[in-house]
XYZ file of C-alpha atoms in Angstrom:
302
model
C 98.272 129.309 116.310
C 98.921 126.365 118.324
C 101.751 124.391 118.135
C 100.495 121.230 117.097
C 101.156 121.184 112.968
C 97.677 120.067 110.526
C 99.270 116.754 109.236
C 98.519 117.164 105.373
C 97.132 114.474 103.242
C 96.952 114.832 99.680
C 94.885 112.819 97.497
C 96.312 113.175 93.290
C 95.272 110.582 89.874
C 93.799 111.429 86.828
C 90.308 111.708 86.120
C 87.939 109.078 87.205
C 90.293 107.417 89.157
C 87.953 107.516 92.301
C 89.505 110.450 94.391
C 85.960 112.002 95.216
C 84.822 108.520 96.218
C 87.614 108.014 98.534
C 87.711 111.191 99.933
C 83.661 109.890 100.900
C 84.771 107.209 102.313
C 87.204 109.078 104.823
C 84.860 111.577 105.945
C 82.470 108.800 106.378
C 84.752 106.850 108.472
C 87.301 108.767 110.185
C 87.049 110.203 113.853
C 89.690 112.598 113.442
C 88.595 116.442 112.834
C 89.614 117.179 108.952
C 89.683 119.722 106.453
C 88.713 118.816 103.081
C 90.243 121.449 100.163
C 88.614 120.991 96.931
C 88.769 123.014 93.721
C 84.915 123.153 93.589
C 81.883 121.711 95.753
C 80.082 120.150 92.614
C 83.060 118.072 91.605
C 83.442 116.660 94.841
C 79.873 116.018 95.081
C 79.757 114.939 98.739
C 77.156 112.046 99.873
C 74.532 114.089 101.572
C 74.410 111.957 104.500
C 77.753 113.604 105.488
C 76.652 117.155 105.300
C 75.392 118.748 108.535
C 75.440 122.288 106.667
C 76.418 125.039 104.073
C 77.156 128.302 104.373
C 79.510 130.259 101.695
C 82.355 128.434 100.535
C 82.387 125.965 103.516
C 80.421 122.763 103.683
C 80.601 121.720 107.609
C 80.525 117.833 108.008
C 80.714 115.703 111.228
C 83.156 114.992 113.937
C 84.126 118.784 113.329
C 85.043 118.491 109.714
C 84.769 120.815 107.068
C 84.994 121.190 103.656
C 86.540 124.465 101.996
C 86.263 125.528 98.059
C 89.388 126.728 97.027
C 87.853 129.650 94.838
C 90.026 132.300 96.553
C 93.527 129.963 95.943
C 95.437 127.197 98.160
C 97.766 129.920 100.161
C 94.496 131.962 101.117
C 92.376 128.598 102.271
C 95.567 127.179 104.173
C 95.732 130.322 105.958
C 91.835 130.022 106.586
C 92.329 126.664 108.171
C 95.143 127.526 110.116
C 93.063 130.048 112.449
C 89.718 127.844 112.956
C 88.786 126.953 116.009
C 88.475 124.183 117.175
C 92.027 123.506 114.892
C 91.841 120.500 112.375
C 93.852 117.538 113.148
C 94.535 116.778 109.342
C 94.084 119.040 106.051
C 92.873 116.337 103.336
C 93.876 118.088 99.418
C 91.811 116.780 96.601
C 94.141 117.555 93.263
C 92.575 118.416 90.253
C 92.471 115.323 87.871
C 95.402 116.983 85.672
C 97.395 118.286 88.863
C 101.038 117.820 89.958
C 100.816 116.403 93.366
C 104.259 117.025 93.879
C 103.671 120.916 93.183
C 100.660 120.575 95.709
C 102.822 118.632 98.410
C 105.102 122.180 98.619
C 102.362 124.196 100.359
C 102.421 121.711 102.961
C 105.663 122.543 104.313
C 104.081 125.871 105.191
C 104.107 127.060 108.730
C 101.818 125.117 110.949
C 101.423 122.551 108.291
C 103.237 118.885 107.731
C 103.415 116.838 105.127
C 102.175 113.256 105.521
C 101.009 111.524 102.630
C 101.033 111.754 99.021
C 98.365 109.087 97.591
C 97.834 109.008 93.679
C 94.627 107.314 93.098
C 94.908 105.085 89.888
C 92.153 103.422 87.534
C 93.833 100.140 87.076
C 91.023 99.375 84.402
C 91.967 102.465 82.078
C 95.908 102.949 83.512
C 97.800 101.289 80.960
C 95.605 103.920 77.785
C 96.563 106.410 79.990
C 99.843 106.252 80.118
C 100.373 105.812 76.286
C 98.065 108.352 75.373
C 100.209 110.878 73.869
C 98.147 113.927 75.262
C 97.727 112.880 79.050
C 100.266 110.144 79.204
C 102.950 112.370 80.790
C 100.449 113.923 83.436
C 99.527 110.050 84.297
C 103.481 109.265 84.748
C 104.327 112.480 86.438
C 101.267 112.121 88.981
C 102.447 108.372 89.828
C 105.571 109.132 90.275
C 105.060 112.132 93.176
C 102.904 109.309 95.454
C 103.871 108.101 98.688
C 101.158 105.420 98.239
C 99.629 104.321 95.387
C 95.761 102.862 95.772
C 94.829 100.629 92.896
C 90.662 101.123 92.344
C 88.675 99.457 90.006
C 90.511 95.805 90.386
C 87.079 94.086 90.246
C 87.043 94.698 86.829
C 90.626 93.597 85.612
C 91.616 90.109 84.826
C 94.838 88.340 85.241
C 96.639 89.802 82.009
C 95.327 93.306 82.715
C 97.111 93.119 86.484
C 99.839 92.113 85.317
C 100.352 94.946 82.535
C 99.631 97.631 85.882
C 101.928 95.762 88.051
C 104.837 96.127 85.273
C 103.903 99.423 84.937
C 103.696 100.610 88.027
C 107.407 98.942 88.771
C 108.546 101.059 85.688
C 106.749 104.231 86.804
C 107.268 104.192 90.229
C 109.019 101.513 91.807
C 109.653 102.277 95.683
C 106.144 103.057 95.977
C 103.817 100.832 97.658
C 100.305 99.961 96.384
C 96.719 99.316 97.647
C 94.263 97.689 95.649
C 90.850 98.486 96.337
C 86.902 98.234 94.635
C 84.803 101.359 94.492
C 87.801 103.235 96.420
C 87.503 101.592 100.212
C 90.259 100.867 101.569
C 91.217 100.938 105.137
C 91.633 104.664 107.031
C 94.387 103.441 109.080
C 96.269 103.587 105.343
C 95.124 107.058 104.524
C 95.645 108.717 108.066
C 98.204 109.125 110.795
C 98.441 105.973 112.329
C 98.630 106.728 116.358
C 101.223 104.396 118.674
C 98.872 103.121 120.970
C 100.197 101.266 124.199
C 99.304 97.611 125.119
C 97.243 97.164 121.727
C 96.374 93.679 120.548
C 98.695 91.308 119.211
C 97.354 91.170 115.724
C 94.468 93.053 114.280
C 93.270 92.205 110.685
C 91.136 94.860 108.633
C 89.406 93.521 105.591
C 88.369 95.570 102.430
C 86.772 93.967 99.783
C 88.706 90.820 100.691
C 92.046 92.868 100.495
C 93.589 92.265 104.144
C 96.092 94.766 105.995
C 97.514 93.216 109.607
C 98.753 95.999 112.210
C 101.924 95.066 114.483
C 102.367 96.887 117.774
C 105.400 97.536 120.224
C 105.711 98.652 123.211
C 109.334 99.316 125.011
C 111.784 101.186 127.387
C 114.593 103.607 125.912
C 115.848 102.850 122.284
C 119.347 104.530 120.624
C 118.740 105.938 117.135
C 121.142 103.786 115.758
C 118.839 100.340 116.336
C 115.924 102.701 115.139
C 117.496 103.719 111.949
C 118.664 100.150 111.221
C 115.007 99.090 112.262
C 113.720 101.923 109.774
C 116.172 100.372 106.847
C 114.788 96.908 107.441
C 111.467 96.911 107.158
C 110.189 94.891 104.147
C 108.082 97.098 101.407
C 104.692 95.149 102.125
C 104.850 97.295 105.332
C 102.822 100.358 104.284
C 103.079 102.396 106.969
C 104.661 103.300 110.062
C 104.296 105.677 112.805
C 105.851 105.448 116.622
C 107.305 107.789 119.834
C 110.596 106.498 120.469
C 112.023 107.219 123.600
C 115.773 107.497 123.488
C 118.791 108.904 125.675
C 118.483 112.277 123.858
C 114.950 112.536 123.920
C 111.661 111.842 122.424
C 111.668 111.051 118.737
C 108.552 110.455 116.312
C 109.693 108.126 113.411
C 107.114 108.187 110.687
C 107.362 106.027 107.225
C 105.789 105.944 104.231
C 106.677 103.241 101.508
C 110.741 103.691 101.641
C 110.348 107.165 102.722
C 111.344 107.311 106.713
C 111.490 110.257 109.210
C 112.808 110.789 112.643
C 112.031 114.130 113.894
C 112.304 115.512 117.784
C 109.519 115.587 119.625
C 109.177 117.986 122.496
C 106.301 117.679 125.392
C 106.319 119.783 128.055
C 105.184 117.399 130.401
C 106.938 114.826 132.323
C 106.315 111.165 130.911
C 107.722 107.673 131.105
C 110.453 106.816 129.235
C 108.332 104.548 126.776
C 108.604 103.867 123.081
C 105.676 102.677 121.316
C 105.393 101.988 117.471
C 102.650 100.638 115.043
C 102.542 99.144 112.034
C 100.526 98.247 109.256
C 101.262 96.202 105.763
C 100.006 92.699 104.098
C 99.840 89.407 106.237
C 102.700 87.982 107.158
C 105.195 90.870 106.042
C 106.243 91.417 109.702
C 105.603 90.282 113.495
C 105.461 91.815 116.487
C 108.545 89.393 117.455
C 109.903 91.008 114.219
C 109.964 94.674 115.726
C 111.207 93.205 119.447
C 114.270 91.384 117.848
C 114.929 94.593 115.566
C 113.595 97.268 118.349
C 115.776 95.529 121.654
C 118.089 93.384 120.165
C 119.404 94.978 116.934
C 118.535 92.638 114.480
């Protein structure tokens, strides 16, 4: 097994909510090599312009993806994964429409396996019945209240009064968790996936989804003490989605990762010599940060 962990993404939300359709989308626009675990093939239904070919209870898709049925159980296909070759970057979970994400997010603290995203797909047409129906209602709260990130689908056909119901709602349900709204599921990847540090990027970048923009901030820098990184970490506004750097500090290599409120600073080891660089990127609605933003909070603690 190699060292490198599969970074685990795990897609929950009731039915209809659009979790096959997203799950599409990422295959369809990803570059990174990734697993898809599904309860069955014919739920998923995956486009056919995505499949290269079937054999058993693997569907093999490009850039080196796959997709795995999960007929045998989710410890016996996460063991599967684990000892393919070429390794997958990133294990994507589809949850059933009545699942727990929460329970699902436990396997991924497995051996060889990190977790990096919860994302609860809602209908924001058909939310607000779901939650008071008295049979699925507490599945509905219980699934919005394990996410990480929250993606909104179906807004095209809500009108003012009907947003504003979901936005209550979802401040009720699950307040420190940021949202995406999105039409026919497409949103951004860099939302979904690990976003990757990347040195001397452009200033500003601005991704558009049906109208719905994202910006990404980048920073590039010497040596950083935990202290400014955690205060950094505390400060950043909720309209930033994401975050994801390699922060060079007197101790050593650190990846910070965030998610919503949820931060991490973990060690990084590399066996290689490398410059003493920290890089971080970011990604969250217009205007929520700057890259001057990060350099006052990154260099000068504030």
């Amino acid at each position: 097994m190699s060292g490198e962990r599969i970074a685990v993404t795990i897609i929950g939300g009731y039915l209809g909510a659009g979790k096959t359709t997203l799950l599409n989308h990422l295959l369809a626009t990803t570059d990174e090599r990734v697993a898809i675990l599904v309860n069955d093939f014919g739920e998923l239904n995956i486009d056919v312009s995505l499949i290269d070919a079937a054999e058993g209870n693997t569907v093999s898709l490009p850039n080196g993806c796959i997709c795995c049925s999960l007929v045998d159980g989710l410890g016996a296909a996460l063991s599967d994964i684990d000892q393919l070759e070429p390794r997958p970057q990133r294990l994507a979970i589809e949850a059933s429409g009545v699942a727990d994400p929460a329970g699902i997010a436990a396997f991924a603290h497995r051996r060889g396996y990190r977790l990096d995203l919860v994302v609860v797909m809602v209908d924001g047409f058909q939310f607000a019945a779901n939650v008071a129906d008295d049979y699925v209602g507490e599945t509905v709260r219980g699934q919005v209240a394990a996410a990480d990130l929250i993606v909104i689908n179906k807004t095209d056909l809500m009108d003012e009064a009907a947003t504003l119901r979901l936005d209550a709602l979802l401040d009720q349900l699950a307040p420190d968790a940021p949202t995406v709204r999105a039409v026919n599921a497409v949103i951004d990847p860099a939302v979904l996936l690990d976003l990757t540090p990347r040195l001397k990027a452009p200033a500003m970048d601005r991704l558009h989804d049906h109208a719905i923009p994202f910006e990404t901030w980048s920073y590039e820098g010497a040596e950083i003490d935990l202290g400014t990184v955690r205060a950094m970490a505390e400060a950043l506004p909720a309209a930033v989605v994401r975050a994801k750097g390699i922060i060079a500090t007197p101790d050593g290599f650190r990846v910070f990762q965030r998610v919503g409120p949820r931060w991490t600073l973990t060690e990084h080891n590399t066996l290689e010599p490398v410059p003493k660089v920290s890089s971080l990127v970011a990604i969250g609605l217009p205007g929520a940060i700057s890259e001057r933003w990060l350099e006052d909070h990154l260099e000068n603690g504030h």
